[in-house]
PDB file of C-alpha atoms in Angstrom:
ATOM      1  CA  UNK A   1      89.864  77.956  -7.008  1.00 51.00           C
ATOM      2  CA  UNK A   2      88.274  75.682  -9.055  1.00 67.00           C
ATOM      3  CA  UNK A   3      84.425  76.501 -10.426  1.00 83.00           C
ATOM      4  CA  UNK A   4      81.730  74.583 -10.500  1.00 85.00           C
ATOM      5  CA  UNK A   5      81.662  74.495 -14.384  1.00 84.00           C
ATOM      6  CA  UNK A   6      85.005  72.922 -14.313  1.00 87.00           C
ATOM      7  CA  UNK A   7      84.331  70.441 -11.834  1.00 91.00           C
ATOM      8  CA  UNK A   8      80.828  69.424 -13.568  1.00 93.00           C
ATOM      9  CA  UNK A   9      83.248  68.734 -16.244  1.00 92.00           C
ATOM     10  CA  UNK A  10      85.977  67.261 -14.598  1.00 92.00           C
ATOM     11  CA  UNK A  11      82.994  64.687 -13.437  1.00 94.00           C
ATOM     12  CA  UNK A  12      82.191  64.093 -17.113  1.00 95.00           C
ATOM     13  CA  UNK A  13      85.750  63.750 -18.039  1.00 94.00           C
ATOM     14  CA  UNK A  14      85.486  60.608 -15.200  1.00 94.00           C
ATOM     15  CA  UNK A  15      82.552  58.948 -16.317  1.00 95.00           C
ATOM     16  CA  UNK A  16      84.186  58.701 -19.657  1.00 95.00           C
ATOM     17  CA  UNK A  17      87.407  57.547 -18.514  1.00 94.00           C
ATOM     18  CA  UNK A  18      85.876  55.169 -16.986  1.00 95.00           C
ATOM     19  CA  UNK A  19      83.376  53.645 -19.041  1.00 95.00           C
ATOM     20  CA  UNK A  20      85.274  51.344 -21.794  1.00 95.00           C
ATOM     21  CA  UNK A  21      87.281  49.524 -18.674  1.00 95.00           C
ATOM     22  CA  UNK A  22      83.790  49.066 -17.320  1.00 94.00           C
ATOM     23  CA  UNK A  23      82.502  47.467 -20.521  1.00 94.00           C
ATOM     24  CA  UNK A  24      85.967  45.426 -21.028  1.00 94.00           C
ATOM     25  CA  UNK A  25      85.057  43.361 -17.811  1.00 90.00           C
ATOM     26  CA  UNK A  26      84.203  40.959 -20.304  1.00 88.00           C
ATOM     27  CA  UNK A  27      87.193  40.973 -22.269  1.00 87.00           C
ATOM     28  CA  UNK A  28      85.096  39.772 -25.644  1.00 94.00           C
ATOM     29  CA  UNK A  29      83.703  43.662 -25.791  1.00 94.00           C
ATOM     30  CA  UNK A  30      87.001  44.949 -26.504  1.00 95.00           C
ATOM     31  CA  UNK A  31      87.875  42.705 -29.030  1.00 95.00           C
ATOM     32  CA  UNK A  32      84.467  43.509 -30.751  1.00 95.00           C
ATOM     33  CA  UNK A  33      85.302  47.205 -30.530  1.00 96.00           C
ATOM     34  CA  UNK A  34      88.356  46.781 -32.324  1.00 96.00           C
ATOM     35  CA  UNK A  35      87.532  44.874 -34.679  1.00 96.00           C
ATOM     36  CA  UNK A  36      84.652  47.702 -35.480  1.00 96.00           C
ATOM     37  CA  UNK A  37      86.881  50.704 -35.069  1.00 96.00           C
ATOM     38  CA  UNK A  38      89.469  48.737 -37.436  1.00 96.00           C
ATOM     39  CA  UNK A  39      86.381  48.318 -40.223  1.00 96.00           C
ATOM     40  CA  UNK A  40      85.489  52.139 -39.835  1.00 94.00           C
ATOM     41  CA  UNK A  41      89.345  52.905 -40.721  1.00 93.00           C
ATOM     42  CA  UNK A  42      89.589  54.074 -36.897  1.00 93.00           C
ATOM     43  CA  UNK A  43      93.104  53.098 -35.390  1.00 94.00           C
ATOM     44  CA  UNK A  44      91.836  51.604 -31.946  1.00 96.00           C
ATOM     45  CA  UNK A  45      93.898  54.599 -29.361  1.00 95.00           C
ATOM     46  CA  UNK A  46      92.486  57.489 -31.360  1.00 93.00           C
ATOM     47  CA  UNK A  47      88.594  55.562 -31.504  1.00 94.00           C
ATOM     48  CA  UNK A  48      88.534  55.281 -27.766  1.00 95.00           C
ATOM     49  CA  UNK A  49      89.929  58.355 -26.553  1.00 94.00           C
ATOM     50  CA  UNK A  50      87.403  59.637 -28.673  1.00 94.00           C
ATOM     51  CA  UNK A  51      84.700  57.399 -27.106  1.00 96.00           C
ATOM     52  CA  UNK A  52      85.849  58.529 -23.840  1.00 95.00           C
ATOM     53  CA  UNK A  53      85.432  62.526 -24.456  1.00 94.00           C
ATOM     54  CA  UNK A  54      82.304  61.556 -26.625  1.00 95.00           C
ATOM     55  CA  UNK A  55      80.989  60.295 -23.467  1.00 96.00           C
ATOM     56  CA  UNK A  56      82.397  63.514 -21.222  1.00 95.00           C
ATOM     57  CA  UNK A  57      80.811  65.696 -24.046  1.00 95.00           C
ATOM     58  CA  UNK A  58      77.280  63.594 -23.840  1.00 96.00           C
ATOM     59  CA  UNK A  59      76.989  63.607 -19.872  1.00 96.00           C
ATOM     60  CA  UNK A  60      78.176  67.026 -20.221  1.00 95.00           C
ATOM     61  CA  UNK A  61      75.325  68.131 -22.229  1.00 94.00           C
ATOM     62  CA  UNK A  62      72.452  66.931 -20.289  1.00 95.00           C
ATOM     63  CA  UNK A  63      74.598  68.257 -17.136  1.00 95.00           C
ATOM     64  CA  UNK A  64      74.098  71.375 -18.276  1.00 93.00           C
ATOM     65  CA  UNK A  65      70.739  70.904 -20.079  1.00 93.00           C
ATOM     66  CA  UNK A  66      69.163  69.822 -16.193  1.00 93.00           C
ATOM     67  CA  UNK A  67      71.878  72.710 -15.174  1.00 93.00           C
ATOM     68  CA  UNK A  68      73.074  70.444 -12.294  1.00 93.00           C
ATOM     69  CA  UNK A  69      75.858  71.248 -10.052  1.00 93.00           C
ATOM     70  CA  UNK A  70      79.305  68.953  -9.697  1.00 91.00           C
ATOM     71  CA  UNK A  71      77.745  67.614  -6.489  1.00 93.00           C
ATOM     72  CA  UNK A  72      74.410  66.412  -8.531  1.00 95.00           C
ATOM     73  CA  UNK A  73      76.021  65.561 -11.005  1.00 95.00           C
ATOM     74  CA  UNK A  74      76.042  61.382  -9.732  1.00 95.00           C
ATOM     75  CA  UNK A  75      72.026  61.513  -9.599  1.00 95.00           C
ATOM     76  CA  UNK A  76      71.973  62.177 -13.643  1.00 95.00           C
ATOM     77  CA  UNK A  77      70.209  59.227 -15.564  1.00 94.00           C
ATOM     78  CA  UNK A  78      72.961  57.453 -17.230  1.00 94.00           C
ATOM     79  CA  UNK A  79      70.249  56.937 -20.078  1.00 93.00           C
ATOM     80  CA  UNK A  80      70.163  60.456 -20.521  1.00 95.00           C
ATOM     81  CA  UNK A  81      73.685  60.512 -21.225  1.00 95.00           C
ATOM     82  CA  UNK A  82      72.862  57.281 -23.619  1.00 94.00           C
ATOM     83  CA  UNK A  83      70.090  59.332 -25.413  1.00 94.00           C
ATOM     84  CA  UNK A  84      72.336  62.440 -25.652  1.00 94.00           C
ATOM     85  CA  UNK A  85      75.361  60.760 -27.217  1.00 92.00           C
ATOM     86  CA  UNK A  86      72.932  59.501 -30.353  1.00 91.00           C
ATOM     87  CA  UNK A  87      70.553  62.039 -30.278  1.00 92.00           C
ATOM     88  CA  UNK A  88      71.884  65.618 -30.128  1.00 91.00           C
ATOM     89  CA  UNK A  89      73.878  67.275 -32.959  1.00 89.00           C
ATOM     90  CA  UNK A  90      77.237  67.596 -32.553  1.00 86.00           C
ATOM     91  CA  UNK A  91      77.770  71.127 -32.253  1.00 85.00           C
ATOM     92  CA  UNK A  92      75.304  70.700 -29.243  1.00 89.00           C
ATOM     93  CA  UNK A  93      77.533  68.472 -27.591  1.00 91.00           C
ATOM     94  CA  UNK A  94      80.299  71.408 -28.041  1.00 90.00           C
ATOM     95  CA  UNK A  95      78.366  74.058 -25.942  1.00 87.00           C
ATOM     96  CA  UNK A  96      79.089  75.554 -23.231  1.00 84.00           C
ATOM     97  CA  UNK A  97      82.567  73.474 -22.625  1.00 84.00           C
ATOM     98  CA  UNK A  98      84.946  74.767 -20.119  1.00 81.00           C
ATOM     99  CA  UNK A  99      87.318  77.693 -21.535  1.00 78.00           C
ATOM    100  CA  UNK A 100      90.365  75.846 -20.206  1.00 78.00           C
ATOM    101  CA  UNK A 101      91.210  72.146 -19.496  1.00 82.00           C
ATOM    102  CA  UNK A 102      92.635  70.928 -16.199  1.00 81.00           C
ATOM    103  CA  UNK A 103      94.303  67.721 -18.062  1.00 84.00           C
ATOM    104  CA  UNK A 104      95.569  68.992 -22.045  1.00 88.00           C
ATOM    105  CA  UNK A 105      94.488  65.076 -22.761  1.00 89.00           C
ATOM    106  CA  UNK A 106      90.594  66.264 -22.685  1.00 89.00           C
ATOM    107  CA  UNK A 107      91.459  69.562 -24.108  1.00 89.00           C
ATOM    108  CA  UNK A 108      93.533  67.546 -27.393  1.00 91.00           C
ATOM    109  CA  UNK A 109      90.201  65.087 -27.608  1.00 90.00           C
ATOM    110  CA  UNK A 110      87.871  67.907 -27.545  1.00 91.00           C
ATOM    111  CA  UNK A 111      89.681  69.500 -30.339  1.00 91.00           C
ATOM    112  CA  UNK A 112      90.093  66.400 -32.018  1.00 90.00           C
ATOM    113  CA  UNK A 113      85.975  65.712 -31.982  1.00 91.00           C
ATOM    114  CA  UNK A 114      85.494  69.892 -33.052  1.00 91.00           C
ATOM    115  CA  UNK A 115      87.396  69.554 -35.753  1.00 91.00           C
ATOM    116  CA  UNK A 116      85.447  66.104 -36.711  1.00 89.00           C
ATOM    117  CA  UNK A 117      82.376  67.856 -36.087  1.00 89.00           C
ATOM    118  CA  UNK A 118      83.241  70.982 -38.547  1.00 89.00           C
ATOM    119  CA  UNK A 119      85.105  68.657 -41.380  1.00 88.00           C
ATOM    120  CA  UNK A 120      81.686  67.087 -42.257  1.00 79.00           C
ATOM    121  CA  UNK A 121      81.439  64.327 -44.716  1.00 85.00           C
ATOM    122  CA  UNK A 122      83.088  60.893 -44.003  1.00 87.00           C
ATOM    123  CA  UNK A 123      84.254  62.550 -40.332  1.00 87.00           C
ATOM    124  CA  UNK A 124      80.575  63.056 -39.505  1.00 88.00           C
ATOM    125  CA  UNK A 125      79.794  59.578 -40.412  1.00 90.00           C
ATOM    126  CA  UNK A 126      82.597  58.055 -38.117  1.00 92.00           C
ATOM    127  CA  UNK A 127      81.476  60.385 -35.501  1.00 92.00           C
ATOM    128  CA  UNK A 128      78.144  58.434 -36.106  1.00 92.00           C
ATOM    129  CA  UNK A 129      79.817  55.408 -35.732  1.00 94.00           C
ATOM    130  CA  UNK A 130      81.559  56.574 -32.546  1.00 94.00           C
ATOM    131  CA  UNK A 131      78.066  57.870 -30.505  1.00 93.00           C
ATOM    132  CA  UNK A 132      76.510  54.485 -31.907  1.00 93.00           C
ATOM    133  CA  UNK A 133      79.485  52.822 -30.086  1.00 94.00           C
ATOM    134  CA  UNK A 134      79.200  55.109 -26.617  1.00 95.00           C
ATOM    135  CA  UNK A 135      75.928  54.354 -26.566  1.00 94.00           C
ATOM    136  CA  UNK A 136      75.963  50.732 -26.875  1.00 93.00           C
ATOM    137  CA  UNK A 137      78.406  50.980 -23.773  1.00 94.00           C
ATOM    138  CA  UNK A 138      76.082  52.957 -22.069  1.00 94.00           C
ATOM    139  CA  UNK A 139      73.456  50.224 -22.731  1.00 92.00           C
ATOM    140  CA  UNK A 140      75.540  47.210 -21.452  1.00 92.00           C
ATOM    141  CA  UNK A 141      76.686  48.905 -17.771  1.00 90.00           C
ATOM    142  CA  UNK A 142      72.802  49.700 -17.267  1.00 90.00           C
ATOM    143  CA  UNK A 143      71.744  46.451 -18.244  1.00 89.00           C
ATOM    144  CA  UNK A 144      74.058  44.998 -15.915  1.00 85.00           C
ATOM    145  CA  UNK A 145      72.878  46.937 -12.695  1.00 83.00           C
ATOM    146  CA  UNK A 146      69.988  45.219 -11.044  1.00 81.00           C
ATOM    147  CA  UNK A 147      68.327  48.739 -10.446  1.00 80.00           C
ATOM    148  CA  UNK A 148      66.430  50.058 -12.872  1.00 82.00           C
ATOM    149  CA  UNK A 149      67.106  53.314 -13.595  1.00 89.00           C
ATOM    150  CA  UNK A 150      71.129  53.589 -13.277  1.00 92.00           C
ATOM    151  CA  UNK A 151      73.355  57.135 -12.220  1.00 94.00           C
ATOM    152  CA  UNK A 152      76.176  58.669 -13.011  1.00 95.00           C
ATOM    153  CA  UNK A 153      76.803  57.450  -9.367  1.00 94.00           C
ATOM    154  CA  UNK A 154      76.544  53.973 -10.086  1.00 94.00           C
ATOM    155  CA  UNK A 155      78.975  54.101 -13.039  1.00 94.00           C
ATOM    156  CA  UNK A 156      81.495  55.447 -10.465  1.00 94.00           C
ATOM    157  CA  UNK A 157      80.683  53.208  -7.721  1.00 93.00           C
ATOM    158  CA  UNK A 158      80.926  49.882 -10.251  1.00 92.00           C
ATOM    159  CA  UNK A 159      84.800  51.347 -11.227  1.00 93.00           C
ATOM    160  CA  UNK A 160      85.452  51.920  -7.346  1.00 93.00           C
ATOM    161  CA  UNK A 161      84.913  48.651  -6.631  1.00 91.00           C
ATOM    162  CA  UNK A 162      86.455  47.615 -10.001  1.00 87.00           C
ATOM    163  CA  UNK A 163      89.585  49.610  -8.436  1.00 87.00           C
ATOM    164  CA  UNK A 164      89.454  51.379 -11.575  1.00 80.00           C
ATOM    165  CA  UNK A 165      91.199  54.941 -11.573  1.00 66.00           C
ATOM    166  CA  UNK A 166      88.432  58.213 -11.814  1.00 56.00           C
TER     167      UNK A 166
END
């Protein structure tokens, strides 16, 4: 049986898959990404898979900061997740993950962002780079909603009726 630790993150691990092929609804975005992942010395997979868990790891943090439960977890602010992913210290981000993965692709990403995290010096910087990035995602799918204070929820509503996979 599955916990409710897991599933909180299996929730995060949604939300970021499904984030950049929100933003690339207007295919221009994805070009600009790129094109900025390619100027940081990035190569474009690696940079998004990494924005994808860098999201998972920021909604994951203020999951567990409001201690939330997997069923809550669609009410969260998706600002909060914005604030987290620019504003809290990496090692932050790494607390309290799950011990074991349900998919090895989040566990290789999360491994891949620790040992980032712990390298310091130019790997910090692009990890900078990277939360600057996520959060300028975060930015465009709220300004897009006509509410004004967009969920979680609302991300995974938008990529239902995108027909985008969770």
């Amino acid at each position: 049986m599955t916990s409710d630790h897991d599933m909180v993150w299996r929730r995060c691990a949604s939300l970021g898959r499904v984030l950049l092929p929100l933003v690339d609804q207007e295919p221009w975005r994805q070009a600009r990404r790129h094109e900025n992942l390619r100027a940081w010395g990035i190569e474009t997979a690696v940079g998004e898979r990494l924005i994808e868990v860098f999201a998972a790891l920021a909604a994951h943090a203020v999951a567990a900061d409001a201690a939330v439960s997997a069923a809550e977890f669609d009410a969260l602010a998706l600002s909060a997740v914005a604030d987290a992913a620019t504003g809290k210290p990496d090692f932050e981000l790494l607390a309290g993950l799950p011990d074991t993965f349900a998919d090895d692709r989040d566990k290789l990403a999360v491994d891949l962002f620790r040992l980032c995290a712990y390298k310091g010096d130019q790997y910090s910087l692009q990890l900078i780079r990277l939360g600057t990035e996520l959060r300028h995602a975060l930015v465009i799918l709220a300004e897009r909603s006509p509410m004004p204070s967009v969920t979680c929820g609302d991300v995974f509503r938008r990529a239902t009726e995108a027909d985008l996979s969770q």
